[in-house]
GROMACS .gro file of C-alpha atoms in nm:
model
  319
    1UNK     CA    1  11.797   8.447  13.503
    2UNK     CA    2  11.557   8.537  13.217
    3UNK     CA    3  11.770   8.802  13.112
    4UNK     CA    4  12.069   8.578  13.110
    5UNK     CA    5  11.894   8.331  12.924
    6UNK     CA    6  11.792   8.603  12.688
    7UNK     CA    7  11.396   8.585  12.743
    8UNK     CA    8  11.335   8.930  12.857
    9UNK     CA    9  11.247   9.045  13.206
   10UNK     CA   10  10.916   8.926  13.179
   11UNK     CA   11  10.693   8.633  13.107
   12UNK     CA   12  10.461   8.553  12.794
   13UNK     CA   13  10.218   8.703  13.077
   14UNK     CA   14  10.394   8.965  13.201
   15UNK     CA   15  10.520   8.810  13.542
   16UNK     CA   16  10.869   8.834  13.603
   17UNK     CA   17  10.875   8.443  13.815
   18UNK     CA   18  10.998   8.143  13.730
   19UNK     CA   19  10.781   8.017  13.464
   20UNK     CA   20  10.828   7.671  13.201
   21UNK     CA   21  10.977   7.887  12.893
   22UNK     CA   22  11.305   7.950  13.196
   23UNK     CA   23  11.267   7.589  13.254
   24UNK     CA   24  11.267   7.501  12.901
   25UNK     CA   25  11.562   7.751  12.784
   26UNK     CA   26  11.808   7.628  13.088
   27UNK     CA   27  11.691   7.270  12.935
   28UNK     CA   28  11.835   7.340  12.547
   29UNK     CA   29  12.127   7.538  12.767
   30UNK     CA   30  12.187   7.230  12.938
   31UNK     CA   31  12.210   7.043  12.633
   32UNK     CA   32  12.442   7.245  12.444
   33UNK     CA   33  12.662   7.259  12.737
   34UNK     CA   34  12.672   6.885  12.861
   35UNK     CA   35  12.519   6.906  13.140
   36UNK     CA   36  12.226   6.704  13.266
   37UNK     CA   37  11.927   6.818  13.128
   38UNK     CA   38  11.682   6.937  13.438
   39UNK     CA   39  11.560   7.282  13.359
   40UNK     CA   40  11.636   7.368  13.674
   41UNK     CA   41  11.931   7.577  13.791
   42UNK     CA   42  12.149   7.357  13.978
   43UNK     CA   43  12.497   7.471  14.085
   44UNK     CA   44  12.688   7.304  13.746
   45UNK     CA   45  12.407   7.507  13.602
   46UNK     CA   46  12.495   7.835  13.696
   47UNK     CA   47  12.846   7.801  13.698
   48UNK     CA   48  12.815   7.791  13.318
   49UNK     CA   49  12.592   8.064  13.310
   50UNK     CA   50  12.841   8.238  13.451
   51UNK     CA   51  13.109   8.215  13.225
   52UNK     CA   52  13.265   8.503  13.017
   53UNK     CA   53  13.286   8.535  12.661
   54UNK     CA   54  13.695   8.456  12.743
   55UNK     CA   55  13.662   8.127  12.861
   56UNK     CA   56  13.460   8.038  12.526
   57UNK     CA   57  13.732   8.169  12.314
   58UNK     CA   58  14.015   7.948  12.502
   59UNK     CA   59  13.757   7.664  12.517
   60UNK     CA   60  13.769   7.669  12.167
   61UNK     CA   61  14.147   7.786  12.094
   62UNK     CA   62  14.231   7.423  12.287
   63UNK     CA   63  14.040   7.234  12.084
   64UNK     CA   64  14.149   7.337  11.776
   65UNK     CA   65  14.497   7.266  11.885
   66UNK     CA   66  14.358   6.945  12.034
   67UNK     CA   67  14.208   6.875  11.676
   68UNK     CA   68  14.577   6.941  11.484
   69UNK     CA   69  14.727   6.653  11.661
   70UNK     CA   70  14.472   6.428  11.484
   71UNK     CA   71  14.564   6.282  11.124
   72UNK     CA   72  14.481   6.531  10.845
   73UNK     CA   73  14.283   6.269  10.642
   74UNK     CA   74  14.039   6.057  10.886
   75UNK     CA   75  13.931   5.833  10.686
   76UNK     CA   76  13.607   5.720  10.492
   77UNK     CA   77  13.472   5.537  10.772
   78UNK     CA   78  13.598   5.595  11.107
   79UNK     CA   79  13.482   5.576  11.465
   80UNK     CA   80  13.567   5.863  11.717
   81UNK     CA   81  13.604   5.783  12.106
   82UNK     CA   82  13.530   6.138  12.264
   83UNK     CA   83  13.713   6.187  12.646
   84UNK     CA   84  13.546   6.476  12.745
   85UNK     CA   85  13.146   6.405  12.585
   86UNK     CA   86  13.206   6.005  12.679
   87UNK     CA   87  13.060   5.885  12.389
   88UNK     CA   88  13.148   5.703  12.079
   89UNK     CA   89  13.087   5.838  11.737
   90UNK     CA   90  13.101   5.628  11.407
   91UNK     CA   91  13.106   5.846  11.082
   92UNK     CA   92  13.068   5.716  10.724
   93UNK     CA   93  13.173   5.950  10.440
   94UNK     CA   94  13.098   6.251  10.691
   95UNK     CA   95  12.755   6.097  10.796
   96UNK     CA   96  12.729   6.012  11.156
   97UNK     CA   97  12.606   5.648  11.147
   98UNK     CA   98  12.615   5.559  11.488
   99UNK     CA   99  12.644   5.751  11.885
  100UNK     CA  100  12.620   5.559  12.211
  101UNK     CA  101  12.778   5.594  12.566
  102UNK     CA  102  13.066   5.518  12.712
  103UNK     CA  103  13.297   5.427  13.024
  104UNK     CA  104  13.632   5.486  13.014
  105UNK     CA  105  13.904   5.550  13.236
  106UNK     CA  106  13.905   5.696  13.604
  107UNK     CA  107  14.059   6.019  13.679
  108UNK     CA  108  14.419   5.763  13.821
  109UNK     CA  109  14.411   5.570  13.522
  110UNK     CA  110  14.253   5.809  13.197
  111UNK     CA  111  14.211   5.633  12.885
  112UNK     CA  112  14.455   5.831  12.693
  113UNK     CA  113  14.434   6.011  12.337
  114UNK     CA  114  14.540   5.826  12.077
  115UNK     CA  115  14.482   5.714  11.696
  116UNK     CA  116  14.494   5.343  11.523
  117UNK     CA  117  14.306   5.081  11.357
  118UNK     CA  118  14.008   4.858  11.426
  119UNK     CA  119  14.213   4.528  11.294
  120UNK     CA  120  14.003   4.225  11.500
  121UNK     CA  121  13.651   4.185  11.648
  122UNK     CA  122  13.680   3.940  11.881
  123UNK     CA  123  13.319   3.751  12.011
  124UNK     CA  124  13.365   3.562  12.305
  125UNK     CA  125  13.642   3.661  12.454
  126UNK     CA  126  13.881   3.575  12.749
  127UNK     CA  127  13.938   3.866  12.962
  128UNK     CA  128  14.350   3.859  13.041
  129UNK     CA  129  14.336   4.044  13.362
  130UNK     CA  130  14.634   4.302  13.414
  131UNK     CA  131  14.912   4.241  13.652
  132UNK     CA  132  14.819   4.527  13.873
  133UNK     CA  133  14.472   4.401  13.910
  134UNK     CA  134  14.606   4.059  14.001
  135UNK     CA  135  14.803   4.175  14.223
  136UNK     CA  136  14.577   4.425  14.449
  137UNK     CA  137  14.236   4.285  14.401
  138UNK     CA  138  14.294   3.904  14.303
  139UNK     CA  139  14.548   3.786  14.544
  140UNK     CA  140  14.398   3.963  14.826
  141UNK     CA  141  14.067   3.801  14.757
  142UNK     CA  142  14.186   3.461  14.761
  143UNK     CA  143  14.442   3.500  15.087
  144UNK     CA  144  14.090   3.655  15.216
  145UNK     CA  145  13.841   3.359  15.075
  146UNK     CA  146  14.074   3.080  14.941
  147UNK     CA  147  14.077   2.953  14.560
  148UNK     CA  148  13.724   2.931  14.529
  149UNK     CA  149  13.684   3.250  14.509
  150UNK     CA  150  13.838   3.222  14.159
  151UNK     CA  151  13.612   2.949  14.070
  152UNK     CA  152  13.324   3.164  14.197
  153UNK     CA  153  13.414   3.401  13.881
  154UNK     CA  154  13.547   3.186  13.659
  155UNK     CA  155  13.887   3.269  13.645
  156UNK     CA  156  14.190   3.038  13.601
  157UNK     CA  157  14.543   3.061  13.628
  158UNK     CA  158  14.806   3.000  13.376
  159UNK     CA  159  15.134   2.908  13.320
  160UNK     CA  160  15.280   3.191  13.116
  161UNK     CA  161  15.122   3.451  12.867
  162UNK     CA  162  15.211   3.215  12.553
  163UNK     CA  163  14.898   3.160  12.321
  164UNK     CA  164  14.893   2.805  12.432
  165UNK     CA  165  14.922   2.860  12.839
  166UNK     CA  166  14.873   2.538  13.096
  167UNK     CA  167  14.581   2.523  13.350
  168UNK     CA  168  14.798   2.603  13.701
  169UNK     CA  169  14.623   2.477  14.035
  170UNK     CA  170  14.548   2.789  14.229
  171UNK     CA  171  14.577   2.612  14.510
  172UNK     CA  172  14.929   2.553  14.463
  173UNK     CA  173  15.004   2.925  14.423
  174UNK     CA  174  15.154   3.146  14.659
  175UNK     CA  175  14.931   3.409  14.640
  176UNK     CA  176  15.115   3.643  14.943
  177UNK     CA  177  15.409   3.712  14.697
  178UNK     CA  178  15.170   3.765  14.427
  179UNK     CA  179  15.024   4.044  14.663
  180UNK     CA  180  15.311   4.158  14.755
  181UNK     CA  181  15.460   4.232  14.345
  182UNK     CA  182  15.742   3.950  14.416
  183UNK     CA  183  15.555   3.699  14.189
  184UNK     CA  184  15.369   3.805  13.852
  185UNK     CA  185  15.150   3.570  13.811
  186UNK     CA  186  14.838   3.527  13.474
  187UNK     CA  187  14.520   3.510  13.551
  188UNK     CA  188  14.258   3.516  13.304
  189UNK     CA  189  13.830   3.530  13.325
  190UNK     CA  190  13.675   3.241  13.100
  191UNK     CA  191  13.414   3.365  12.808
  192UNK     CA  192  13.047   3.397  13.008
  193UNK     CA  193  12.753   3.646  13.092
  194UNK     CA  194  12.999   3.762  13.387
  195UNK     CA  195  13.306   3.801  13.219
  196UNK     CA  196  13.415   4.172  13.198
  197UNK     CA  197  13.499   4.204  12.839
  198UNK     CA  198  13.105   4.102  12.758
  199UNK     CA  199  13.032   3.937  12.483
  200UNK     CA  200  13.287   4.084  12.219
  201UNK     CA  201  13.582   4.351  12.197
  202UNK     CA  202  13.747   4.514  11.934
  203UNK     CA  203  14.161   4.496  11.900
  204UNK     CA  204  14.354   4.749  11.766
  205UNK     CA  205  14.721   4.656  11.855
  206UNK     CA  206  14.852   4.947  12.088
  207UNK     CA  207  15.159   4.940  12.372
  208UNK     CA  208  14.895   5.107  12.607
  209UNK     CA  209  14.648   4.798  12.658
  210UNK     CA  210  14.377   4.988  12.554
  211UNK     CA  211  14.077   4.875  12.336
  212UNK     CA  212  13.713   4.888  12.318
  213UNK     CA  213  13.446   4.618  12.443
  214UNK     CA  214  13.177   4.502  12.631
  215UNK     CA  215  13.025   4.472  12.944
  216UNK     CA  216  12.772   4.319  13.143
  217UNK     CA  217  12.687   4.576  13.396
  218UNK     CA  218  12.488   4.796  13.176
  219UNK     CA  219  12.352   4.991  13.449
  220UNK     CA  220  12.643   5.162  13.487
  221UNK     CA  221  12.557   5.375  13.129
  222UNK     CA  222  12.255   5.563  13.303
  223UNK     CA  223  12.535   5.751  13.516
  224UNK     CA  224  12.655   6.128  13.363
  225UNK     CA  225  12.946   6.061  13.492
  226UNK     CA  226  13.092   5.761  13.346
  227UNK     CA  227  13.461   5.764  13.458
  228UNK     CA  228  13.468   5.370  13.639
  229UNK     CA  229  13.711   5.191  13.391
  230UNK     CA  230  14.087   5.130  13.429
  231UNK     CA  231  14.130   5.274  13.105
  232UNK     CA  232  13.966   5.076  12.858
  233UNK     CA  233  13.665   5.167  12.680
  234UNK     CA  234  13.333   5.014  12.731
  235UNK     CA  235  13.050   5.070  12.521
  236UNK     CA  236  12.693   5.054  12.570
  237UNK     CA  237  12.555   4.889  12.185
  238UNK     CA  238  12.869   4.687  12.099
  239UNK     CA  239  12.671   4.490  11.868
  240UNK     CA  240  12.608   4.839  11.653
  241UNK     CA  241  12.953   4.882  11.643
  242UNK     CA  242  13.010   4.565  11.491
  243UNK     CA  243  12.718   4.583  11.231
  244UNK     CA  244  12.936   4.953  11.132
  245UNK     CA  245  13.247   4.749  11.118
  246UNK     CA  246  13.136   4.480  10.874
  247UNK     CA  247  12.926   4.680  10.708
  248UNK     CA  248  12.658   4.380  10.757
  249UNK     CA  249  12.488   4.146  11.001
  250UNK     CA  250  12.719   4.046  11.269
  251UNK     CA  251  12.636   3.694  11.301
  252UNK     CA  252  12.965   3.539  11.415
  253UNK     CA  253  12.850   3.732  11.742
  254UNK     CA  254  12.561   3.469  11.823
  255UNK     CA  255  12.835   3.175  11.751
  256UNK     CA  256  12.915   2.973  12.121
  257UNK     CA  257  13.323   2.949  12.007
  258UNK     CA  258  13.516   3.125  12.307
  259UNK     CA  259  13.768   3.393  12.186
  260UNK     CA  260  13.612   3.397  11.791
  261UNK     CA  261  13.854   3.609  11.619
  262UNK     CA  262  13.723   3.810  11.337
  263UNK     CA  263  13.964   3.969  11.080
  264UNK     CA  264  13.862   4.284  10.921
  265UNK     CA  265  13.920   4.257  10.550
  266UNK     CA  266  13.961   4.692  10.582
  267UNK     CA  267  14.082   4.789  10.918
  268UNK     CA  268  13.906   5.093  11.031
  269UNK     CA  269  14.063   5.369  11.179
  270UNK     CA  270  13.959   5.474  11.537
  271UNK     CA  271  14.046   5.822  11.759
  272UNK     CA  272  14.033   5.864  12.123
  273UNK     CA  273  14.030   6.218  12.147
  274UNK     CA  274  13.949   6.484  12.385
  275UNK     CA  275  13.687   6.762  12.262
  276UNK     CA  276  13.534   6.963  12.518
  277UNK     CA  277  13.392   7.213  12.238
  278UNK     CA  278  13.254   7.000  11.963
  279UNK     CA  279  13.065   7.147  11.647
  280UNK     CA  280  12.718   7.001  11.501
  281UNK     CA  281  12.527   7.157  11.262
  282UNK     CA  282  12.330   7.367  11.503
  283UNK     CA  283  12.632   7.535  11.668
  284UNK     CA  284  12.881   7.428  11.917
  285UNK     CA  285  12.835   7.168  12.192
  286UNK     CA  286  13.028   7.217  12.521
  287UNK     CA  287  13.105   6.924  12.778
  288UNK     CA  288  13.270   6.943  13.067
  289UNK     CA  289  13.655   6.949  13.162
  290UNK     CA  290  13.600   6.590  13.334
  291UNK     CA  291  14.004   6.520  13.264
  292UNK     CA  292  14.110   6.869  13.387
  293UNK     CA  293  14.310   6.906  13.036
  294UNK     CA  294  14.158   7.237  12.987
  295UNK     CA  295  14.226   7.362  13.311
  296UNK     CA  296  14.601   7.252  13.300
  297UNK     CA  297  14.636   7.288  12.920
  298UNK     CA  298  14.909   7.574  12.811
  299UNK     CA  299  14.909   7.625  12.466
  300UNK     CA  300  15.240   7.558  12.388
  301UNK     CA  301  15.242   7.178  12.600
  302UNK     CA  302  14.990   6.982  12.423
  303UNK     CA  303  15.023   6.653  12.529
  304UNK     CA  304  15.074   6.365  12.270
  305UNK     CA  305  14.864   6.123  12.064
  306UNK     CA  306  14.974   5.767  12.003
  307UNK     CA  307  14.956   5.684  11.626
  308UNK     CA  308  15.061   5.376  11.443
  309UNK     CA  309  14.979   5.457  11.066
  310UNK     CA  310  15.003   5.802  10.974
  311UNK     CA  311  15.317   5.990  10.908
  312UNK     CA  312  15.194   6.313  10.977
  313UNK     CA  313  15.069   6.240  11.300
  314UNK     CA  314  15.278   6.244  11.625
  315UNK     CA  315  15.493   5.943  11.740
  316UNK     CA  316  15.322   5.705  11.967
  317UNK     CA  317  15.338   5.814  12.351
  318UNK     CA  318  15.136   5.766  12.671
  319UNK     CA  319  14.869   6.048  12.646
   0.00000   0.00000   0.00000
């Protein structure tokens, strides 16, 4: 190991054990590699020490390729969703302004790649739950525990997915055929410290569903692995990310109006990409493969990235 870690075969003392500059070295090779940092030689650990100069070269060789698909010009201000580190980036003029955690998407339902614009910040907000969701966790709940059970959580039904939907009686609802996929059926979570969307989310109009927001079980950011969404992006200092978006005190934020829509006078562009080699200005930083795209990766079958405003950048597709 202290050869490996390029120490020497023996100590600042001259033993050859296990002593803190290992522990210390494993730590900053923990670090540069993603892993948790423990100084201690766990199996994740070890399986990266083991790795041949090869598997650095085709780490990298993907993410360059990886990197074309993105827009030549990113912008002045941007913010940078990063799959495989699960963490957001916000960069002004090349300066990195802002870094916090994320959630995003389990392995069934990945966020995908893709590039748009930050158009609305929304405080407040209704959560619209999907269709799927309503039908295999909402309607079972309810045949299970009746209509309160909606109450409970304050969600409501509605008439249609208009922006001016009717209050429907859940009670009045037949709730087996919206199990069973015969009935689709809207179902949305009011504004409140339990709604899922938190206090505030961030729009950019996509065909995928997917945008960035709150959340109130902030627990959840302590995990390494943070792969618990259904695809959306959750972030752990939403609030920064609005201060970088206005470029100013976010004070609509504290305002009690449910579903505040903010316009951004300059939309700001935003990239959910997927970088597990990522340079800084002390060298490379490696995360883990948590998507498998490395492993399955050929370099001739990238997969796509959905784009809505720049021509050179690939037509919009499911990533």
């Amino acid at each position: 190991m202290r050869e490996r870690l390029g120490l020497g075969r023996r100590g600042p003392e001259g033993d050859r054990g296990w002593g803190q500059d290992i522990a210390d070295k494993l730590g900053s090779f923990q670090q540069v590699h993603g892993l948790e940092e423990t100084g201690r030689a766990n199996r994740d650990t070890i399986e990266a020490l083991n790795r041949d100069p090869d598997w650095y070269m085709q780490t990298i060789e993907r993410n360059i390729e990886r990197a074309r698909l993105l827009p030549r010009k990113l912008g002045d201000r941007y913010v940078l969703v990063d799959l495989a580190a699960q963490e957001l980036r916000a960069y002004d003029h090349g300066a990195r302004e802002l870094h916090m955690r994320v959630i995003q998407g389990r392995d069934s339902m990945q966020t995908p790649m893709l590039a748009d614009r930050i158009e609305t910040i929304v405080a407040n907000p209704y959560w619209n739950l999907p269709p799927d969701i309503v039908r295999k966790t909402i309607a079972p709940a309810v045949l299970s525990e009746g209509p309160s059970w909606l109450d409970r959580r304050d969600y409501e039904v509605l008439s249609d997915w208009s922006d001016d939907p009717k209050p429907v009686d859940s009670a009045d609802v037949d709730w087996q055929a919206v199990a069973d996929g015969s009935k689709l059926l809207r179902v949305r979570q009011r504004p409140g410290p339990e709604n899922a969307m938190g206090s505030v989310k961030f729009m950019f109009p996509n065909p995928l569903g997917i945008y960035l927001h709150d959340t109130p079980r902030k627990n959840l950011f302590e995990y390494a692995d943070r792969r618990l969404s259904h695809g959306c992006v959750r972030l752990e200092k939403p609030e920064a990310l609005a201060e970088f978006l206005v470029q100013g005190d976010a004070d609509f934020l504290s305002s009690n109006q449910p579903n505040n829509r903010v316009r951004l006078a300059d939309p700001v562009p935003v990239y959910t990409g997927y970088f597990t080699a990522w340079p800084g200005k002390d060298g490379l930083t490696f995360h883990e493969d948590v998507y498998q795209l490395d492993k399955a990766m050929e370099l001739t079958e990238m997969p796509a990235v959905a784009s809505r405003h720049q021509a050179d950048t690939p037509s919009r597709k499911n990533g």
